[in-house]
Each structure stands twice: as structure tokens, then as C-alpha cells.
PDB file of C-alpha atoms in Angstrom:
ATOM      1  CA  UNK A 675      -0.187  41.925  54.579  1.00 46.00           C
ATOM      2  CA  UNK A 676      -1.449  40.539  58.370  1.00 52.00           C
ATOM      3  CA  UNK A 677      -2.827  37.137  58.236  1.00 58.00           C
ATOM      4  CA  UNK A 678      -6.263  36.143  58.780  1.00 55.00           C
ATOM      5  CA  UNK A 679      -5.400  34.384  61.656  1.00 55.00           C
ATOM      6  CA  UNK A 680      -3.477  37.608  63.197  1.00 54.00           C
ATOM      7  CA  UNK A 681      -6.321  40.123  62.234  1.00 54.00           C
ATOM      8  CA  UNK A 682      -9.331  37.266  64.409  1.00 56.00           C
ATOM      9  CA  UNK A 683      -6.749  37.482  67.259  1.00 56.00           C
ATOM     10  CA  UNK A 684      -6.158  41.052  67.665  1.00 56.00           C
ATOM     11  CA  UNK A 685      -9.748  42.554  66.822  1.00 54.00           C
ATOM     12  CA  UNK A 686     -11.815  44.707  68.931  1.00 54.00           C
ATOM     13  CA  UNK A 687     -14.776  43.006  70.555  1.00 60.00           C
ATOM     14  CA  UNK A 688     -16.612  44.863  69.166  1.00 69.00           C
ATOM     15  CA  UNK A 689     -16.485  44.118  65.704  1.00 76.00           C
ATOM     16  CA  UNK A 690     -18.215  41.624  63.792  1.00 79.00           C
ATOM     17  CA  UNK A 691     -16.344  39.019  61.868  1.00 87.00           C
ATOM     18  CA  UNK A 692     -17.611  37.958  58.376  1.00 92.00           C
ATOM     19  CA  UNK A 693     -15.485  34.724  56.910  1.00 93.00           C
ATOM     20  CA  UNK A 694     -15.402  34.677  53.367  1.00 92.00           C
ATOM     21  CA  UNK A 695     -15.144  31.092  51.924  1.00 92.00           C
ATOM     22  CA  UNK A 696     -14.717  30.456  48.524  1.00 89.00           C
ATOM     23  CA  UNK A 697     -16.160  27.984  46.309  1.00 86.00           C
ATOM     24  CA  UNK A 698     -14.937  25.607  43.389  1.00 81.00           C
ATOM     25  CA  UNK A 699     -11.488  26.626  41.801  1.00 81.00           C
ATOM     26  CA  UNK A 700     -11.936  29.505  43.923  1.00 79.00           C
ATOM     27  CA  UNK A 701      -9.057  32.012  46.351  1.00 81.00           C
ATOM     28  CA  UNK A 702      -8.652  33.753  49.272  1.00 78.00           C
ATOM     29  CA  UNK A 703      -7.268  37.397  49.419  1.00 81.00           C
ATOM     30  CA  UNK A 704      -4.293  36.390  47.616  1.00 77.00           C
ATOM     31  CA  UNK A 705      -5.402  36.323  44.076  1.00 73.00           C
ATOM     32  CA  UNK A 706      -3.556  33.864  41.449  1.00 74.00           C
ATOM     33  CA  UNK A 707      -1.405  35.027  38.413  1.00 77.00           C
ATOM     34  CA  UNK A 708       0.942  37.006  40.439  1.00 79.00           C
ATOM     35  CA  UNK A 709      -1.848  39.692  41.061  1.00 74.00           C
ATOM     36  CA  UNK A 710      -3.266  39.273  37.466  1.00 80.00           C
ATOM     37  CA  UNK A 711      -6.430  38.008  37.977  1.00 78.00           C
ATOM     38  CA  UNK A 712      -9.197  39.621  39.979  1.00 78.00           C
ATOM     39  CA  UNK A 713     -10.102  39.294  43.222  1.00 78.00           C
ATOM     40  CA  UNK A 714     -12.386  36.490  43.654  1.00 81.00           C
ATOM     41  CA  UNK A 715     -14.746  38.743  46.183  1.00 87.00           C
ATOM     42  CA  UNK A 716     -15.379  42.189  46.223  1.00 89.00           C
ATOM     43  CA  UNK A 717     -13.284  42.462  49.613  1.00 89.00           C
ATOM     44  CA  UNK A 718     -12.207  45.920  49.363  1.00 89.00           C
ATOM     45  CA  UNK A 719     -15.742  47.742  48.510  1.00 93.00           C
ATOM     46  CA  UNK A 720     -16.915  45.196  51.034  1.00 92.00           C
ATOM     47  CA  UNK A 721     -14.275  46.602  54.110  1.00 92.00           C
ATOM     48  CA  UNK A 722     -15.894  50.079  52.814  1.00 93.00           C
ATOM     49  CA  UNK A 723     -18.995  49.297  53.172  1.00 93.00           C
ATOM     50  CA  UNK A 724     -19.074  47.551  56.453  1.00 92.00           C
ATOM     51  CA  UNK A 725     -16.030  49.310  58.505  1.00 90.00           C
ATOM     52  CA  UNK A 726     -16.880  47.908  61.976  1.00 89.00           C
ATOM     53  CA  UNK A 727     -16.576  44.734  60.789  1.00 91.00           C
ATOM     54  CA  UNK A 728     -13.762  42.382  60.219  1.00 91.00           C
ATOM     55  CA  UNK A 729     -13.816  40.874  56.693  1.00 91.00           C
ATOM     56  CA  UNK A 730     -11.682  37.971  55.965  1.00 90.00           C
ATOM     57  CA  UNK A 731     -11.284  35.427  53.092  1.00 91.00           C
ATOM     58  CA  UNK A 732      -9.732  32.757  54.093  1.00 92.00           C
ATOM     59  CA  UNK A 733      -8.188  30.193  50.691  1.00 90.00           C
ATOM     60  CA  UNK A 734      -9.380  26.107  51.000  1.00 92.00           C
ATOM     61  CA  UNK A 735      -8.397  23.799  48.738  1.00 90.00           C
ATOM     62  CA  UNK A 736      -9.830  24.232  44.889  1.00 84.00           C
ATOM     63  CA  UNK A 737     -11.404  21.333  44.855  1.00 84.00           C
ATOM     64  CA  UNK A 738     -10.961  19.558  48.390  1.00 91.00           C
ATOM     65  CA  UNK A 739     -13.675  17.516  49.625  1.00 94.00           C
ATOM     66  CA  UNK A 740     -16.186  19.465  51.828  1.00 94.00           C
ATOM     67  CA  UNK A 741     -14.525  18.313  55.202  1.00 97.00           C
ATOM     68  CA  UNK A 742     -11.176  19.129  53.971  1.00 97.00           C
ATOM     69  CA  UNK A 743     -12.231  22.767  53.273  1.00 95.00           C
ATOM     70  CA  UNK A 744     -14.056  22.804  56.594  1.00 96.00           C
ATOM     71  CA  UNK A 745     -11.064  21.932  58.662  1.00 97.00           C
ATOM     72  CA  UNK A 746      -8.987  24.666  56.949  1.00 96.00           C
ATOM     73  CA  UNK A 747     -10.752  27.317  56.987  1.00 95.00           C
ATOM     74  CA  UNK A 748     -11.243  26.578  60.603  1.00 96.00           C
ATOM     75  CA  UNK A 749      -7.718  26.223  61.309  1.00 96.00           C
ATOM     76  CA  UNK A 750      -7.088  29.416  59.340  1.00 93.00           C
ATOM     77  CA  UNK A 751      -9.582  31.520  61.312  1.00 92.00           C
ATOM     78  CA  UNK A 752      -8.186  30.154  65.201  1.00 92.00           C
ATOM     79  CA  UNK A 753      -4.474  30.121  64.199  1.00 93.00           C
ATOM     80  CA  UNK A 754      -3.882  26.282  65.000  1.00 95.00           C
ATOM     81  CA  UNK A 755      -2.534  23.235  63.088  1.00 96.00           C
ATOM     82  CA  UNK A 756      -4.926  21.937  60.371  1.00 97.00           C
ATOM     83  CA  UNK A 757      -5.932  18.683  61.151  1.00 97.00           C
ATOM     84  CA  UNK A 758      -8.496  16.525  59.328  1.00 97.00           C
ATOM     85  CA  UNK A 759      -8.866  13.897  61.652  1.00 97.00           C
ATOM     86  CA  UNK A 760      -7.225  10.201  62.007  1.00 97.00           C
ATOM     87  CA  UNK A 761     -10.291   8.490  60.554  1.00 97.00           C
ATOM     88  CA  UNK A 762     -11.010  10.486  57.785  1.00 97.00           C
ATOM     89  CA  UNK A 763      -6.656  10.540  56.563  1.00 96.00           C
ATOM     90  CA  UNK A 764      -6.872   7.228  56.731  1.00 97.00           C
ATOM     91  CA  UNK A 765     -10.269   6.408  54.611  1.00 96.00           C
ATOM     92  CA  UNK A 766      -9.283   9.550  52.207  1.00 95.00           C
ATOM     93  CA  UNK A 767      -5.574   7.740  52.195  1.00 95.00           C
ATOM     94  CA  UNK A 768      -3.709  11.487  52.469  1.00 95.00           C
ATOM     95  CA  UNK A 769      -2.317  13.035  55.466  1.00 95.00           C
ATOM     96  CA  UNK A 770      -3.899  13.995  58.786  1.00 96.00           C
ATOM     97  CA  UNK A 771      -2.044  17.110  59.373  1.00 96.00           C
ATOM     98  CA  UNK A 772      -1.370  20.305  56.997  1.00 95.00           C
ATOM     99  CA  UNK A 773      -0.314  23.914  57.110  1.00 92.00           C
ATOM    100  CA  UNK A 774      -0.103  25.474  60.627  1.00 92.00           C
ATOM    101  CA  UNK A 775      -1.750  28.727  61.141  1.00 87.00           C
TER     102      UNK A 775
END
């Protein structure tokens, strides 16, 4: 499977991106259980439905705070490093960098 990140930088221009974000205890594409549990949106009826557009569901933390989940689904959808920002590591006491798209 092509990452999100791969399918925003190779699209036509013509299509129209929709970013799926989930919410609390929620997941991307990838579902949890090994595959056992549904998907959390109805991505593939969705892709049917809309063909000339590019749907993607990108997978935040569970139950990040609301910045957190903000600057990784950003990262995820532009293909860069994740980074939440020196202030807010710092007040939040965790790291300022994460996963690299």
C-alpha cells in the first residue's frame, strides 16, 4: 500500500483531495487487530463514489491533544518531519520531533 504522503505528491492537479481525520480512539487506513476490526471510515465506497478525487485518512494519535493531532496529520499529508514546536515540547514536557513522513 502507497503512503498518504506518496499518493498528495504524485496526484493529478486535477483532483481534489479530501483528508480524513479521525477522532477519539480512532485510525487511519490501517485498521487495528491485524485487519480484524473494521475500517474506521467508509474509505472504499467513498473512493467509489467520488473517483476524481483523492481520499486519504491519515492516523493521529488516539488521544493526543488537539495540536499534537494537528501537527501530524499535517506532516503526514506534506511528507516532512513532524514537529510540534519548541514551546509547546517543552510546556507538554514530551518531545519536539516524531515520525518523519
Amino acid at each position: 500500500m502507497q503512503s498518504s504522503t506518496y499518493k498528495m505528491k504524485h496526484m493529478r492537479n486535477d483532483r481534489i483531495p479530501i483528508a480524513l481525520i479521525h477522532g477519539l480512539f480512532g485510525w487511519g487506513e490501517t485498521t487495528p487487530l491485524w485487519g480484524a476490526a473494521p475500517c474506521y471510515f467508509p474509505i472504499k465506497e467513498m473512493r467509489q463514489a467520488r473517483p476524481d478525487s483523492l481520499i486519504i485518512a491519515v492516523h493521529v494519535g488516539s488521544n493526543s491533544s488537539t495540536h499534537d493531532r494537528a501537527c501530524e496529520a499535517f506532516a503526514q499529508l506534506y511528507g516532512t518531519l513532524t514537529d510540534y514546536g519548541k514551546e509547546h515540547a517543552e510546556r507538554c514536557k514530551h518531545s519536539r520531533h516524531d515520525e518523519d513522513y
